[in-house]
Coordinates of C-alpha atoms in Angstrom, one line a residue:
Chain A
X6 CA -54.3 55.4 182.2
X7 CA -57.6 55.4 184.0
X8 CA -60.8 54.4 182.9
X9 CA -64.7 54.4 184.0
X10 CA -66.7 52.1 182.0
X11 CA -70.4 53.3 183.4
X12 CA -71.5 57.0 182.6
X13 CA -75.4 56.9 182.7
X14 CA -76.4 57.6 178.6
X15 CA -80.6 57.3 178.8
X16 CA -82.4 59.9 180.6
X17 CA -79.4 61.9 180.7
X18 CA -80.1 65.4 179.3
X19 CA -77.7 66.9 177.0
X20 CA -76.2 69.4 179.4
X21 CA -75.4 66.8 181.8
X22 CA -73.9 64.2 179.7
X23 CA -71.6 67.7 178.9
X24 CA -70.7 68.5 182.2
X25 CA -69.9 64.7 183.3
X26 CA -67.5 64.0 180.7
X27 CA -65.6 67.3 181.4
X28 CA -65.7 66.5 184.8
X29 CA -64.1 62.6 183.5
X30 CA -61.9 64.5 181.5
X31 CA -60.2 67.3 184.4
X32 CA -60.2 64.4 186.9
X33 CA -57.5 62.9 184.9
X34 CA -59.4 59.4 183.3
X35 CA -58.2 58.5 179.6
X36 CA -61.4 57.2 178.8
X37 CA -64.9 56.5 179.6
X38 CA -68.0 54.8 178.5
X39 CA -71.9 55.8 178.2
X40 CA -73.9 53.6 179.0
X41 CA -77.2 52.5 177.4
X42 CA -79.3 49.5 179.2
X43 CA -82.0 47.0 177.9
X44 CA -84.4 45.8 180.1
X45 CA -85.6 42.4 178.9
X46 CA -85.4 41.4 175.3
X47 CA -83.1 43.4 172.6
X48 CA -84.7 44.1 169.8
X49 CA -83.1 45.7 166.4
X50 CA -83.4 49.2 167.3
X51 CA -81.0 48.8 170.3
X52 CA -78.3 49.7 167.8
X53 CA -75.7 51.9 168.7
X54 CA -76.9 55.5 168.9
X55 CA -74.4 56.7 171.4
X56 CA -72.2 59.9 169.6
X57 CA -69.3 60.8 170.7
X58 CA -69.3 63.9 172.0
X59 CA -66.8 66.7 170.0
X60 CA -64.5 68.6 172.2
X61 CA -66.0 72.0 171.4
X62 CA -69.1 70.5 173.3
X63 CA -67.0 69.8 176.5
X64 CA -64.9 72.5 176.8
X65 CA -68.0 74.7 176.2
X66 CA -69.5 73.1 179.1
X67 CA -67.3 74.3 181.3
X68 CA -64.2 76.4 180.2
X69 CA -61.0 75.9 181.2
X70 CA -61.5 72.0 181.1
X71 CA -57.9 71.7 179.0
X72 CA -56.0 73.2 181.1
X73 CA -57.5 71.3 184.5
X74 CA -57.3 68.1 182.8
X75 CA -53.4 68.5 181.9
X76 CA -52.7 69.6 185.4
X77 CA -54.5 66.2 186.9
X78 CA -53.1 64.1 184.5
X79 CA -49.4 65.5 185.4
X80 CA -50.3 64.7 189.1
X81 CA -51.7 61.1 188.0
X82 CA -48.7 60.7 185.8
X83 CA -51.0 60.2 183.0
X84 CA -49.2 61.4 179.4
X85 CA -50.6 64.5 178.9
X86 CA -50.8 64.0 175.0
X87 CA -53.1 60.8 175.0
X88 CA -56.7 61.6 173.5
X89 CA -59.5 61.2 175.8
X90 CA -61.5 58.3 175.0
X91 CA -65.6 58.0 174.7
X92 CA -66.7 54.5 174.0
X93 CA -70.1 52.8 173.7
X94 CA -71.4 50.4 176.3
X95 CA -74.5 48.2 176.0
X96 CA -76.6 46.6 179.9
X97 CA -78.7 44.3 179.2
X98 CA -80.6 43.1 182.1
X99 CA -82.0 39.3 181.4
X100 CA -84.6 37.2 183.7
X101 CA -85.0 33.9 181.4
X102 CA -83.3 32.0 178.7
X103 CA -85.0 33.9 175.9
X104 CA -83.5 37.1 176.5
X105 CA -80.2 35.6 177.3
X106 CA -80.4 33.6 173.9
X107 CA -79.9 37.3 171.8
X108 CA -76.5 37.4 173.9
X109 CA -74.7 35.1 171.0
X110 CA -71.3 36.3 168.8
X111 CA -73.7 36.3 165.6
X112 CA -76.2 38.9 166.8
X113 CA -74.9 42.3 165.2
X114 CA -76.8 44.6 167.4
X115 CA -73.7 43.9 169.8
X116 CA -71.2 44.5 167.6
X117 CA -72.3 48.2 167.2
X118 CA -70.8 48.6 170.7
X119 CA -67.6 48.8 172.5
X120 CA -68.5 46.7 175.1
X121 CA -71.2 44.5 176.2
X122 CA -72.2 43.6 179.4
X123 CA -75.0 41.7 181.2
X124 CA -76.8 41.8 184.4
X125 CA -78.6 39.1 185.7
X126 CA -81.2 39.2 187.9
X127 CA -81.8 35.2 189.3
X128 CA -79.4 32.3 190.3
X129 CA -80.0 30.6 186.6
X130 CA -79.1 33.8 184.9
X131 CA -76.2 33.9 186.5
X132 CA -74.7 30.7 186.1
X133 CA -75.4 31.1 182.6
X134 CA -73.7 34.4 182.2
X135 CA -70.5 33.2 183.5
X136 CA -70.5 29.9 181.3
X137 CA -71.4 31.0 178.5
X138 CA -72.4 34.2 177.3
X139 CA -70.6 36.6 174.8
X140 CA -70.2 39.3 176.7
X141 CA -67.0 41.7 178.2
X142 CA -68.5 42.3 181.9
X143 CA -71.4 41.0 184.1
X144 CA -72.9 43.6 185.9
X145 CA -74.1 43.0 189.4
X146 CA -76.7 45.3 191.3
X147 CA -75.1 45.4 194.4
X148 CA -76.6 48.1 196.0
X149 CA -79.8 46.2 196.8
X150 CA -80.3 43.1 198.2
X151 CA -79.3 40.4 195.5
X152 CA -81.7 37.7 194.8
X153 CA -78.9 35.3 193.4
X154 CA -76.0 33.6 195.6
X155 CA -72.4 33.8 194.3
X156 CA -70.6 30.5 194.1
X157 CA -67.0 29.8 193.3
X158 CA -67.5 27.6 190.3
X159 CA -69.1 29.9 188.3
X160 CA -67.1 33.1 189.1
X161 CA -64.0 30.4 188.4
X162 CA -64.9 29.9 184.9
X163 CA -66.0 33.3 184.3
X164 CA -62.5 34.6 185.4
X165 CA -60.9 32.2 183.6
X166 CA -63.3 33.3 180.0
X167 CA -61.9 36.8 180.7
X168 CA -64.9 38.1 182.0
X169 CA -64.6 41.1 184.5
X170 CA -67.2 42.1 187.1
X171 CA -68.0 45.5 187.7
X172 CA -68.7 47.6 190.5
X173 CA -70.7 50.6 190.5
X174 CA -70.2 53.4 193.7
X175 CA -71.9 56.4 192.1
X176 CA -75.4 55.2 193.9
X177 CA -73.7 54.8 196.8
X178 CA -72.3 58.2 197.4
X179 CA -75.8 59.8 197.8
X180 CA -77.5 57.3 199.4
X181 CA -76.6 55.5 202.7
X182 CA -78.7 52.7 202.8
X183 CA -77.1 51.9 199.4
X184 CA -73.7 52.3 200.9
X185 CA -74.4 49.5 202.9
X186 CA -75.7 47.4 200.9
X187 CA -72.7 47.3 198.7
X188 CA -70.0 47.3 201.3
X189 CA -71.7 43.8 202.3
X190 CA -72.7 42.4 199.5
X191 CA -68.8 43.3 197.7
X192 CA -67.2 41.2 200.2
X193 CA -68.6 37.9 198.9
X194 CA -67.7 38.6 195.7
X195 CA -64.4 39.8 196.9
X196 CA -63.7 37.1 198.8
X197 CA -64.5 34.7 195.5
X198 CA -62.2 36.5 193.1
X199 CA -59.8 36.9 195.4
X200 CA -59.7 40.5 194.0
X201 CA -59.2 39.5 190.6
X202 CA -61.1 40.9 187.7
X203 CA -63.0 43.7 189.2
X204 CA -63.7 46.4 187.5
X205 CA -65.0 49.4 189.7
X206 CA -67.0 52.3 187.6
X207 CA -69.1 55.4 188.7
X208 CA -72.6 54.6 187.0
X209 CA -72.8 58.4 187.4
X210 CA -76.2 60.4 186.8
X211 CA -74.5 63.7 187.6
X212 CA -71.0 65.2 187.6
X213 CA -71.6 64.7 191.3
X214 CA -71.4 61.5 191.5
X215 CA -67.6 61.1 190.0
X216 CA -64.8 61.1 192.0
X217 CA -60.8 60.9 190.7
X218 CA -59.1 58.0 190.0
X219 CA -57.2 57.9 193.2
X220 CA -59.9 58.1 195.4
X221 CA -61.8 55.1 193.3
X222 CA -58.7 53.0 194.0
X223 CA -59.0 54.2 198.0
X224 CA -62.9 53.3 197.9
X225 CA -62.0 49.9 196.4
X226 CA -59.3 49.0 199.0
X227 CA -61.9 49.9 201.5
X228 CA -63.8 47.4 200.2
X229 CA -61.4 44.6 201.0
X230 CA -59.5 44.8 197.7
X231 CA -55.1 44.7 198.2
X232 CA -53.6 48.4 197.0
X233 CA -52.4 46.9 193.7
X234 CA -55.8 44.6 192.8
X235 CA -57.4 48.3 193.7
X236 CA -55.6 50.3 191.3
X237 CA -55.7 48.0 188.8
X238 CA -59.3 47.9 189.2
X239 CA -59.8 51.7 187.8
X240 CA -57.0 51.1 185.4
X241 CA -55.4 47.9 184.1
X242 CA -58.5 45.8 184.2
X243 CA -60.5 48.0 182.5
X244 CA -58.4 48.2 180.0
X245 CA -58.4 44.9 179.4
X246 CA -61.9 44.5 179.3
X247 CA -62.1 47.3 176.4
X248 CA -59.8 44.8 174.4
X249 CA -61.6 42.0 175.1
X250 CA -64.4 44.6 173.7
X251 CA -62.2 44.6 170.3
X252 CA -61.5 41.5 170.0
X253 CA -65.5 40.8 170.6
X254 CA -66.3 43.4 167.9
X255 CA -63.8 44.1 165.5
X256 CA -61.9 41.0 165.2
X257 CA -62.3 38.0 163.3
X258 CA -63.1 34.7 165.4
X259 CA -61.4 37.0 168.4
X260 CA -58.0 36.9 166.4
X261 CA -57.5 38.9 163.4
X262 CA -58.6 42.6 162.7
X263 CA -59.6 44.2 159.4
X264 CA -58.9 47.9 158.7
X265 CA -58.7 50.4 156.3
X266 CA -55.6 52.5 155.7
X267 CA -55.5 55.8 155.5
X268 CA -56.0 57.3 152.2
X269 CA -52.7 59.3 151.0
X270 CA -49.9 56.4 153.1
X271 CA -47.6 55.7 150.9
X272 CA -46.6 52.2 149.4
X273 CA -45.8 50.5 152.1
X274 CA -43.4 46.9 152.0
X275 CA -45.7 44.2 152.6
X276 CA -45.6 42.2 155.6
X277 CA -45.3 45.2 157.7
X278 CA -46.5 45.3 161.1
X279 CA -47.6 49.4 161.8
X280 CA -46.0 50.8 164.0
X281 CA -48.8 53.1 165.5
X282 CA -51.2 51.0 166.4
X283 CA -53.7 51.5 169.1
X284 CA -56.5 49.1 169.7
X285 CA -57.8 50.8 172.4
X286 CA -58.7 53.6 170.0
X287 CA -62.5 54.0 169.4
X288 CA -62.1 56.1 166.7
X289 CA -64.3 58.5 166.2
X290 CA -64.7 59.4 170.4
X291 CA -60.8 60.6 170.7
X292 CA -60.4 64.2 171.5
X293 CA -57.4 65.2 171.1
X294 CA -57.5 67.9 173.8
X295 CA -54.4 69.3 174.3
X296 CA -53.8 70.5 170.8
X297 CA -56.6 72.3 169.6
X298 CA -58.2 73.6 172.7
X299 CA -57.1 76.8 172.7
X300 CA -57.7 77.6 169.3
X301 CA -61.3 76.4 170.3
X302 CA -61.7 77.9 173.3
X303 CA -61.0 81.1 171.5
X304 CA -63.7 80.4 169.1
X305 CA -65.6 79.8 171.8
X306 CA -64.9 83.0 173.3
X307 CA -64.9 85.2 170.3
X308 CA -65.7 84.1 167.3
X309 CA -69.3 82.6 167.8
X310 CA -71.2 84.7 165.7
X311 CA -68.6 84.5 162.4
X312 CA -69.8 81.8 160.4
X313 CA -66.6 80.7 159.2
X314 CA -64.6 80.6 162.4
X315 CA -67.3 77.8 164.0
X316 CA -67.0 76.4 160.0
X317 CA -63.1 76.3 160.6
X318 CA -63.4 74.5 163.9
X319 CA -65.6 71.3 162.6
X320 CA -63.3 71.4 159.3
X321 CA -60.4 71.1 162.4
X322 CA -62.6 68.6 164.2
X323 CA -63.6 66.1 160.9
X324 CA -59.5 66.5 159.8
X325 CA -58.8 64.8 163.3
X326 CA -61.4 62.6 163.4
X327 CA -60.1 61.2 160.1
X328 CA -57.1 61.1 161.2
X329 CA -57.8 58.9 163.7
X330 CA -60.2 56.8 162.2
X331 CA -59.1 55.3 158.8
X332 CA -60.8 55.7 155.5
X333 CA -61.6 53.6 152.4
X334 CA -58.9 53.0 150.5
X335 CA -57.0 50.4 151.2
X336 CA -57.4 47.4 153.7
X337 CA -54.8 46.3 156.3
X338 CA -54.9 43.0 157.9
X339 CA -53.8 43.5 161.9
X340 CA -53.8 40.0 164.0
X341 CA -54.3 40.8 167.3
X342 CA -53.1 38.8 169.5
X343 CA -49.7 38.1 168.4
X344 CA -48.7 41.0 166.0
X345 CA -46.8 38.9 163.0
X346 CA -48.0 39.2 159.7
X347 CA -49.9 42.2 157.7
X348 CA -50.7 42.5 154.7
X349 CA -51.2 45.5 152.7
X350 CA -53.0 46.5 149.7
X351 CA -50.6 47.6 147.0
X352 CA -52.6 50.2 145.2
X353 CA -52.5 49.2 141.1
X354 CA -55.1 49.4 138.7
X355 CA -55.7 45.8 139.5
X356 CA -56.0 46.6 143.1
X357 CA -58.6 49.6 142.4
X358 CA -60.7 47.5 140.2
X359 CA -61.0 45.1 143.8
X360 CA -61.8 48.0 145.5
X361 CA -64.5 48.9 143.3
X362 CA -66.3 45.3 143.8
X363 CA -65.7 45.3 147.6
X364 CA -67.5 48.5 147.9
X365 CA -70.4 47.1 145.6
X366 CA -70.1 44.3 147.7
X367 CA -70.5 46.0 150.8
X368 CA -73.8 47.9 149.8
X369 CA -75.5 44.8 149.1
X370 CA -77.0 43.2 152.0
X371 CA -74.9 40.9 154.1
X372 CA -76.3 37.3 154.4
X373 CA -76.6 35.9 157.2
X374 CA -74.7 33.2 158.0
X375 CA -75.3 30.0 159.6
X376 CA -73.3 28.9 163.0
X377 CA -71.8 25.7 162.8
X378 CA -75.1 24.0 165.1
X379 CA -78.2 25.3 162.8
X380 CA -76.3 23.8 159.9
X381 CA -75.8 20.3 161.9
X382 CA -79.6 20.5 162.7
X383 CA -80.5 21.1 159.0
X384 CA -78.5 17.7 158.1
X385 CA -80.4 15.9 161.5
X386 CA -83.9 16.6 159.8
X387 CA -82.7 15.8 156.5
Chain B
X114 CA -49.3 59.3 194.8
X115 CA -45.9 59.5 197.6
X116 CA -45.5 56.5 199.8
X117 CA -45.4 56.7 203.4
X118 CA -42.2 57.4 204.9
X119 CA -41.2 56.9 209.0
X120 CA -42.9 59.4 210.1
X121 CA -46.3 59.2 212.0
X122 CA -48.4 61.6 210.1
X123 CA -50.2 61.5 206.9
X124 CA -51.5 64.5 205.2
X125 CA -53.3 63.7 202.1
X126 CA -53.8 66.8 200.1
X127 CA -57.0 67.6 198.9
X128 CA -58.5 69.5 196.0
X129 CA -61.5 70.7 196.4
X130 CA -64.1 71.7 193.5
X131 CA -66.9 73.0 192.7
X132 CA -68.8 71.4 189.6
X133 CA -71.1 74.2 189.3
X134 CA -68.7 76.9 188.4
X135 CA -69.9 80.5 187.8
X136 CA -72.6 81.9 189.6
X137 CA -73.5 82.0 193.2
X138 CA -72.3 78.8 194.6
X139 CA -68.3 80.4 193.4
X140 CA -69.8 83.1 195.3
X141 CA -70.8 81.2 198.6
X142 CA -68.2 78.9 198.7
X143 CA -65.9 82.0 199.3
X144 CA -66.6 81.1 203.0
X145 CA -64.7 77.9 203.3
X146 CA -62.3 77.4 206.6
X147 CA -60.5 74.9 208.1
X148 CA -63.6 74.6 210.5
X149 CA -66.4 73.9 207.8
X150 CA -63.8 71.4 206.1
X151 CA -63.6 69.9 209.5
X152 CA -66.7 69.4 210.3
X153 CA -67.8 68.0 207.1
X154 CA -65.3 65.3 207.4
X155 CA -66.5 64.4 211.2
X156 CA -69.9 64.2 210.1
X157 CA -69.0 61.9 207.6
X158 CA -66.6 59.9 209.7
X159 CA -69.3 59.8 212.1
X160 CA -71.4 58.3 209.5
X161 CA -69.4 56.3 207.5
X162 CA -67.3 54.4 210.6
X163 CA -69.6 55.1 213.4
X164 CA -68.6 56.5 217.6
X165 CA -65.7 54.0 217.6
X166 CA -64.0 55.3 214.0
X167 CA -64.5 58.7 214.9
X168 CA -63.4 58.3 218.1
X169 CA -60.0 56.6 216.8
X170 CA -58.9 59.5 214.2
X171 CA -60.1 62.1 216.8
X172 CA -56.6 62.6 218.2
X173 CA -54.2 63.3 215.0
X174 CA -57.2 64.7 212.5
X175 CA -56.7 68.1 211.5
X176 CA -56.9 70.3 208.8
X177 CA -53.9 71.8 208.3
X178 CA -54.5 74.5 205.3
X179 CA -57.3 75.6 203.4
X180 CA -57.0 78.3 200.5
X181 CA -60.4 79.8 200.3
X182 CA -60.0 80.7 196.5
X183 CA -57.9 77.8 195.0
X184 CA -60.4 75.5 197.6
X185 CA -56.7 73.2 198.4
X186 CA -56.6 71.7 202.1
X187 CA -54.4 69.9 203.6
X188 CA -55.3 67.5 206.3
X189 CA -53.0 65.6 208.7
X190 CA -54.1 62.1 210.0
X191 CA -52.5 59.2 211.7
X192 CA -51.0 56.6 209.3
X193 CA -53.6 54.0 210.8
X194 CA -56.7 55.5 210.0
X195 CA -55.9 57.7 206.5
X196 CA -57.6 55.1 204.3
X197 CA -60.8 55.6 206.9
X198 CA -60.3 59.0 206.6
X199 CA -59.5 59.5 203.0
X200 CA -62.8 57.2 202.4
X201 CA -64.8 59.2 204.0
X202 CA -63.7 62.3 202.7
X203 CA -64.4 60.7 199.4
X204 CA -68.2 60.2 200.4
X205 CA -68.5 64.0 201.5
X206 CA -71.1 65.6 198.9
X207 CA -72.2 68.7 200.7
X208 CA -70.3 71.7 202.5
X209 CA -72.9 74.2 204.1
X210 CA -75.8 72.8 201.5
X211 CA -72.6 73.4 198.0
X212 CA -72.4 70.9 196.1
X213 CA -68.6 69.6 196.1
X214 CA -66.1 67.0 195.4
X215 CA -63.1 66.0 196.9
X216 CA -60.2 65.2 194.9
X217 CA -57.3 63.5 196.3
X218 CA -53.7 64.9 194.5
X219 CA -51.2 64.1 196.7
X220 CA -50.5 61.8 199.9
X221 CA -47.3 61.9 201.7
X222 CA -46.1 60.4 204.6
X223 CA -43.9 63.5 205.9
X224 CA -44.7 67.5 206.4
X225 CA -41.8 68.5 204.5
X226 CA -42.8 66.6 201.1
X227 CA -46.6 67.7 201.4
X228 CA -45.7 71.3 202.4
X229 CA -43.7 71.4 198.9
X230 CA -46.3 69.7 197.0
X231 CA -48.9 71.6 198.5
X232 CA -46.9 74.7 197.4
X233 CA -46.6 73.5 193.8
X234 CA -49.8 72.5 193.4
X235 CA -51.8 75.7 194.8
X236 CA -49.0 77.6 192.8
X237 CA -50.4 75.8 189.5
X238 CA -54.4 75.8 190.6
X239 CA -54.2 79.8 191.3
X240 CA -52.2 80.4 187.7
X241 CA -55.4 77.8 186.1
X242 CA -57.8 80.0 187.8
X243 CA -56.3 82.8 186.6
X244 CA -56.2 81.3 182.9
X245 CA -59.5 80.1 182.8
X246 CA -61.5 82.1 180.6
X247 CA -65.0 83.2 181.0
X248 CA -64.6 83.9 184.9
X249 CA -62.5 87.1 185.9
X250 CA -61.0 86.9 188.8
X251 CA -60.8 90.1 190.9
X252 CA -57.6 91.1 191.9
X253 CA -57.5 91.4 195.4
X254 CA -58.8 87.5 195.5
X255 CA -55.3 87.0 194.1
X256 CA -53.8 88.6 196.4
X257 CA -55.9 86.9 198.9
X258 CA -55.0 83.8 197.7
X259 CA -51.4 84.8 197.6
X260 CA -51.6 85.3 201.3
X261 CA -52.7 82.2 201.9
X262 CA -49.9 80.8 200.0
X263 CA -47.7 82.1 202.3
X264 CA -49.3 80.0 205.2
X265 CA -48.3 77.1 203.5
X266 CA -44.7 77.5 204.9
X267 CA -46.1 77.3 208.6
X268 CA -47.0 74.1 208.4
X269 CA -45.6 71.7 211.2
X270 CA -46.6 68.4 211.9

């Protein structure tokens, strides 16, 4: 499974966004991640607005995507039925401690995304991103000069948080000066990590600017990284950086997960782990490619102008989508970390009634709560 | 991806697309040859690694097959430099002013292996060229391609 966590979202016209993600799709990667980046502080409307793109939208981009993608992923050795992926990423680029202060586990601007990552831009920044701040990956602009030094400490504790550090090649493909730059400036940081958490990702503006999974993990060994750190830099660690995503967003004090069940599941036993399930899965952004692309394409082809055939193919597309996200009915407590215990909502009249009061619940506005530290300082001036 | 066996050669196989499909640049990219593939992978030897890197995978570089229609080459390098090579091959945007990108499917360390795989996989690119719907693919490009197949067979190391 191969992943690229940077696809350019802002300034990126429609068309484009359409032809990258077909182009992420043939070259074999499982999933990728558009990319949407604050400059400075992060205010309320930096929520999520990233769709998912539907599959009709890529394959109508450019046809024949289904097809490539299944032959690449047989070379790759990628399972051909796994659902390409489109997660949500949030940049933000900080300069002082007021902007870095909205990077905290409370704010819930970040937990509309998939994965949060930060880039600083001075030494301070820095230091503080690897010590202490909420986030999935630190950024680093490599392909100008850097105005920050790299120093083992820091990228010690950071590794040892779970932080990963990316690296982005797509500027460096058209650009030579670039190229330079981040051949030298990748080697510190290489030699400081000892090739451990690297993530390596495209930052792509066009479909140009991607290149296959294999060659990524070629590009990365040329940059000083062993064969196996370099592969698991376009695969495994990315990976594990999308879970460190979930456990950021979705779980409960990183360690338990709340979901919904799926509406018509029968009564299951309590205490039952599920069998199927997939953190990685971003739920709404899988395409399941491989099953209804040719009925689509042929929709595409032929049936444009019938209103009920295009009708028929979002009706498909929703029934999917549901599938793979969950709906209302009933809740299901997954831990994590250590699958043990789950609990499932038997659904009695009783149960129903609960129902009825979470959902009430839930429309109200959430209050928000106080972290452990404002509440100490409210005793301190009392 | 194969691992390298005894022998001395490398040929990574490449795939080689187009992103922007129908249209002219389909057209014009009709004209691909071993010799344009090779001299786009010089120049970008020469400017990724310089006189001296050039100079070193001078003497075993080659490109061994390219299929004009299904755009698969083959190149042959020495074991020593093929991560140079594949790099740079990597960093190669432009043939003759199209737009491409390389695409790395298979890297063995023997001619026997890659002559097999490259037969396979041009086999399956020709049949998804075929398939794909919205371009039609004249017949005697088939056959052209077909022809080509053939080649594959000569290949020596």
């Amino acid at each position: 499974m191969f992943y690229d966590l940077n696809i350019v979202y802002d300034g990126v016209k429609e068309h484009s966004r359409r032809e990258m993600l077909a182009m992420a799709m043939q070259m074999g990667y499982s999933g990728i991640a558009s990319n949407h980046v604050v400059v400075g502080l992060m205010a309320d409307s930096d929520r999520c607005r990233i769709c998912p793109l539907p599959v009709s939208a890529i394959i109508s981009a450019s046809p024949g995507v289904a097809e490539a993608a299944k032959f690449h992923r047989e070379v790759l050795g990628v399972p051909v039925g796994q659902p390409f992926r489109q997660y949500s990423r949030l940049t933000i680029v900080i300069e002082d401690q007021v902007q870095a202060a909205a990077l905290n586990a409370a704010n819930p601007v970040l937990r509309t995304y998939d994965l949060v990552a930060v880039q600083p831009t001075n030494q301070k920044m820095l230091g503080q991103a690897c010590n202490h701040l909420e986030v999935d990956l630190i950024t680093l602009n490599f392909t100008e000069k850097p105005s920050f030094r790299l120093k083992l400490p820091m990228i010690k504790a950071a590794i040892e948080r779970g932080i990963y550090f990316e690296i982005s090649y797509g500027a460096a493909l058209m650009d030579i000066k670039a190229r330079r730059e981040l051949f030298t400036n990748i080697k510190i940081l290489i030699g400081w990590t000892r090739g451990r958490n690297i993530v390596v990702s495209s930052r792509a503006k066009r479909a140009l600017e991607l290149r296959g999974p294999n060659d990524v993990a070629n590009l990365a060994s040329m940059f000083g990284l062993t064969r196996e750190h370099a592969k698991a830099a376009v695969s495994k660690n990315c990976k594990s950086a999308l879970l460190h995503g979930v456990a950021r967003k979705r779980a409960h004090k990183a360690a338990i997960i709340v979901d919904r069940l799926p509406p018509n599941s029968d009564h299951k036993p309590l205490f039952n782990v599920p069998k199927v399930w997939d953190p990685l899965s971003s739920g709404v952004g899988d395409c399941l490619l491989f099953e209804d692309s040719k009925h689509l394409e042929q929709n595409l082809l032929f049936g444009d102008k019938s209103g009920t055939d295009s009708r028929s193919i979002t009706e498909n597309q929703q029934a999917t989508d549901m599938e793979t996200s969950n709906d209302e009915n009933g809740l299901l407590f997954a831990p994590l970390r250590k699958p043990g215990i789950t609990v499932n909502d038997v659904e009695t009249p009783k149960a129903e009634q609960i129902e009825k009061k979470r959902k009430v619940a839930r429309n109200k506005p959430i209050a928000v709560r106080m972290s452990p530290r404002t509440i100490g300082r409210k005793r301190a001036r009392q | 991806m194969r691992r390298a066996t005894e022998d001395e050669s490398i040929l990574p196989l490449i795939h080689y697309t187009d992103p922007r499909l129908p249209g002219g640049s389909a057209q014009r990219l009709q004209s691909l040859s071993q010799w344009t593939v090779t001299s786009a992978i010089k120049d970008s030897i020469l400017i990724n690694f310089g006189q001296h890197g050039l100079a070193t995978c001078l003497h075993s570089l080659q490109v061994k097959y390219v299929n004009p229609i299904t755009h698969l080459c083959v190149v042959r390098c020495s074991r020593d430099e093929y991560q140079r090579v594949w790099c740079a091959i990597s960093f190669i945007t432009t043939i003759e002013n199209v737009q491409v990108i390389f695409n790395l499917l298979d890297l063995s360390g023997n001619v026997r292996p890659c002559r097999e795989a490259a037969a396979k996989y041009d086999e399956l690119k020709l049949k998804l060229l075929v398939q794909r719907s919205g371009i039609q693919l004249p017949v005697e490009q088939v056959e052209r391609a077909r022809l080509h197949l053939k080649k594959i067979e000569m290949i020596d190391a």
